[in-house]
Structures are given as structure tokens and as C-alpha cells.
mmCIF file with all atom_site columns, C-alpha atoms in Angstrom:
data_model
loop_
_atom_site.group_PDB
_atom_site.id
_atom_site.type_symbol
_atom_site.label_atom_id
_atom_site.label_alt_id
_atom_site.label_comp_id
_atom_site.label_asym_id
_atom_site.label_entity_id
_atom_site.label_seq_id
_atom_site.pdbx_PDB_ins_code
_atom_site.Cartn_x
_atom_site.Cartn_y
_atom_site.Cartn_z
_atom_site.occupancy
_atom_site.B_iso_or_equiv
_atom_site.pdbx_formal_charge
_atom_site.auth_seq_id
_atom_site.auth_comp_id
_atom_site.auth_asym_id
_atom_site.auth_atom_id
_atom_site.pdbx_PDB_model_num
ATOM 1  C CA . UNK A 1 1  ? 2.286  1.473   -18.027 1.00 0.00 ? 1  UNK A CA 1
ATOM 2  C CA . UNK A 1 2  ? 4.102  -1.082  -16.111 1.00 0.00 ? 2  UNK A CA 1
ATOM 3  C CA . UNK A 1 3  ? 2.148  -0.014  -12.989 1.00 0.00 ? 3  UNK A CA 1
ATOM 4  C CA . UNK A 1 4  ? -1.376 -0.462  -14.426 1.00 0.00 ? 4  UNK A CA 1
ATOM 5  C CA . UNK A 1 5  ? 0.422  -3.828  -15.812 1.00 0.00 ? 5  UNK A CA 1
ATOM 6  C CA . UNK A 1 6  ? 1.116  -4.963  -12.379 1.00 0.00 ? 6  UNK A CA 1
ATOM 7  C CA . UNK A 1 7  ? -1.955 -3.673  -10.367 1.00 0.00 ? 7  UNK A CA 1
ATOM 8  C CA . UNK A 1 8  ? -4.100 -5.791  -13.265 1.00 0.00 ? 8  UNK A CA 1
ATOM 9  C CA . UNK A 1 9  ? -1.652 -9.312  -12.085 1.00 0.00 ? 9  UNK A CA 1
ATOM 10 C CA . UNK A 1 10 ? -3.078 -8.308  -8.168  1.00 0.00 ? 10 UNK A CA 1
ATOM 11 C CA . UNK A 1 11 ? -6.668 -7.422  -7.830  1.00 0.00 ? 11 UNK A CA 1
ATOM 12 C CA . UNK A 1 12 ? -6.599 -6.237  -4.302  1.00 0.00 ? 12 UNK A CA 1
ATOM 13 C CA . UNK A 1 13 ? -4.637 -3.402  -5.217  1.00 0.00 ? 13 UNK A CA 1
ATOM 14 C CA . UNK A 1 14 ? -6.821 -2.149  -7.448  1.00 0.00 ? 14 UNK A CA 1
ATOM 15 C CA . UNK A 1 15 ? -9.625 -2.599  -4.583  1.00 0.00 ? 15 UNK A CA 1
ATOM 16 C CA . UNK A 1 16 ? -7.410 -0.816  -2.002  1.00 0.00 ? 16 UNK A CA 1
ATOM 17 C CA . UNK A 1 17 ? -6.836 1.725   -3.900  1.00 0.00 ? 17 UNK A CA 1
ATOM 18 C CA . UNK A 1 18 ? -8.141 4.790   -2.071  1.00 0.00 ? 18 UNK A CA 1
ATOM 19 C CA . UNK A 1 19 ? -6.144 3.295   1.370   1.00 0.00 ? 19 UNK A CA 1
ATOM 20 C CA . UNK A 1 20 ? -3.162 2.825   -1.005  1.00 0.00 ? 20 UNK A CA 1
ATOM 21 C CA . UNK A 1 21 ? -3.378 6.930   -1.965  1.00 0.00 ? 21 UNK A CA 1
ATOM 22 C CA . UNK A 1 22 ? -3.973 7.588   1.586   1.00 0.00 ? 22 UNK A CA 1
ATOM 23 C CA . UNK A 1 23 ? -0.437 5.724   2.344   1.00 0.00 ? 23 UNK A CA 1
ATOM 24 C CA . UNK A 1 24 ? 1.085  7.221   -0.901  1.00 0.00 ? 24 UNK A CA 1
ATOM 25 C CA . UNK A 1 25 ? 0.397  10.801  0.695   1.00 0.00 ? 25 UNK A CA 1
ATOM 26 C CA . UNK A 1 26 ? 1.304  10.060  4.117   1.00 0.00 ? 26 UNK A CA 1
ATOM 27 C CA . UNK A 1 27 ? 4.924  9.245   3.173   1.00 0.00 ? 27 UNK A CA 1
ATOM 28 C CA . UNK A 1 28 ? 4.994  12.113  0.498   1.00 0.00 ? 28 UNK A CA 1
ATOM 29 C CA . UNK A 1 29 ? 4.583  14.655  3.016   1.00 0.00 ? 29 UNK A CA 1
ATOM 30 C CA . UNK A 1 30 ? 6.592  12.858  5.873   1.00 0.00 ? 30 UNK A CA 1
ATOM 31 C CA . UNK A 1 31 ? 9.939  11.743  3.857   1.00 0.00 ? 31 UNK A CA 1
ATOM 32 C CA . UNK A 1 32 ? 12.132 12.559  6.810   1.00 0.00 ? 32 UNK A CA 1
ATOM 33 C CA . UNK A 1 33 ? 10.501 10.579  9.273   1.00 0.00 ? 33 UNK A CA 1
ATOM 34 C CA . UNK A 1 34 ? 10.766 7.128   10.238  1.00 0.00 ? 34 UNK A CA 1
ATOM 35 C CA . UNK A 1 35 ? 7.513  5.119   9.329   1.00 0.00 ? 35 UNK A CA 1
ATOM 36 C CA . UNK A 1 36 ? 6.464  2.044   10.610  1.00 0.00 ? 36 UNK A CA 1
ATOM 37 C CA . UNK A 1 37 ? 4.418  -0.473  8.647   1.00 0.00 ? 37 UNK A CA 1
ATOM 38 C CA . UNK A 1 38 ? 2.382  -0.669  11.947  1.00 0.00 ? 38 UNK A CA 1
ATOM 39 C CA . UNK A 1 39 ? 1.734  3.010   11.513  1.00 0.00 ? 39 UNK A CA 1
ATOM 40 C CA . UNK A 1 40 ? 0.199  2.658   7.992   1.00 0.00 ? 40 UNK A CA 1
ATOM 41 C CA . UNK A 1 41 ? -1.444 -0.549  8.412   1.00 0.00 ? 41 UNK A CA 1
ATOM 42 C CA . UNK A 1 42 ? -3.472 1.368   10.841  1.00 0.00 ? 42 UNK A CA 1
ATOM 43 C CA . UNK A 1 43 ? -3.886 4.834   8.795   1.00 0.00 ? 43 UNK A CA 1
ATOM 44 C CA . UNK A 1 44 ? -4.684 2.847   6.095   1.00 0.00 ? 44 UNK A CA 1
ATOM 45 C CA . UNK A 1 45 ? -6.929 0.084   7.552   1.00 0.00 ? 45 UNK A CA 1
ATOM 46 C CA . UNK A 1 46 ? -4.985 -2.393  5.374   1.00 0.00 ? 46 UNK A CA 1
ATOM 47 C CA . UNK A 1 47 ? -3.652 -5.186  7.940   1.00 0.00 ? 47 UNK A CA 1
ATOM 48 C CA . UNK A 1 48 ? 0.325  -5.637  7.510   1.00 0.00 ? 48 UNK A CA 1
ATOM 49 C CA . UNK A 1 49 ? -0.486 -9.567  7.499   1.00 0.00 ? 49 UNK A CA 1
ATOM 50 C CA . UNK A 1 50 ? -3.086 -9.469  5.021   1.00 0.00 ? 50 UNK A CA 1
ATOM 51 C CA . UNK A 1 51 ? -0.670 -7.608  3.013   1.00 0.00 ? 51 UNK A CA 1
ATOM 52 C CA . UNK A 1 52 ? 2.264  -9.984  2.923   1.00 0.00 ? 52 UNK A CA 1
ATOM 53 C CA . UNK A 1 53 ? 0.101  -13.227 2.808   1.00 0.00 ? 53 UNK A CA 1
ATOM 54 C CA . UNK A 1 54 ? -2.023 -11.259 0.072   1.00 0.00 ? 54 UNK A CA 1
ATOM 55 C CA . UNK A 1 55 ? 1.900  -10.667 -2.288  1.00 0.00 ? 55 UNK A CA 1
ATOM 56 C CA . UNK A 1 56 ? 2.871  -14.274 -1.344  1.00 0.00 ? 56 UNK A CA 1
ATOM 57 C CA . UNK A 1 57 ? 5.541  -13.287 0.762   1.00 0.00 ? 57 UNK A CA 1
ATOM 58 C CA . UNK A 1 58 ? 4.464  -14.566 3.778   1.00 0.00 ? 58 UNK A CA 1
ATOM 59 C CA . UNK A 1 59 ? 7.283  -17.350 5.684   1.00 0.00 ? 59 UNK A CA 1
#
């Protein structure tokens, strides 16, 4: 509930939503690896700067 909640507040989620699973799985199955933000920008096509500007967390 409080996930649907917050996806419905930012729209882009709910648009990246297959790239988000794709991300979701990656770390699922690699929990004892490091993993950059570079790495799953680029797996999931989602640019790491479009992200933060995109959550308003951008300096």
C-alpha cells in the first residue's frame, strides 16, 4: 500500500517500471557484491542524473 501510494506522488516511476524490475533483480541475485549506481544506470538505461534531478535531490 504505501508503495503504490508513493509511486502515484512520482509518475516516472511508474513509467520506468520495467527498468526499475530489471534493477530490482539485478541486486536480488547479486546481494554480496558491490554495485555501483554507474553499473545500473547503464543495465537499466535510467541515467543516474536524471534520477536524482527527477527525486529533487539534486545539489
Amino acid at each position: 500500500m504505501i508503495r503504490e501510494t508513493y509511486w502515484n506522488r512520482i509518475p516516472h516511476l511508474l513509467s520506468n517500471f520495467k527498468e526499475l524490475e530489471k534493477v530490482r533483480i539485478y541486486l536480488k541475485h547479486n546481494t554480496g557484491m558491490k554495485v555501483t549506481v554507474d553499473e545500473l544506470a547503464k543495465l537499466s538505461g535510467i541515467s543516474k542524473l536524471q534520477t536524482k534531478e527527477s527525486d529533487g535531490l539534486a545539489a
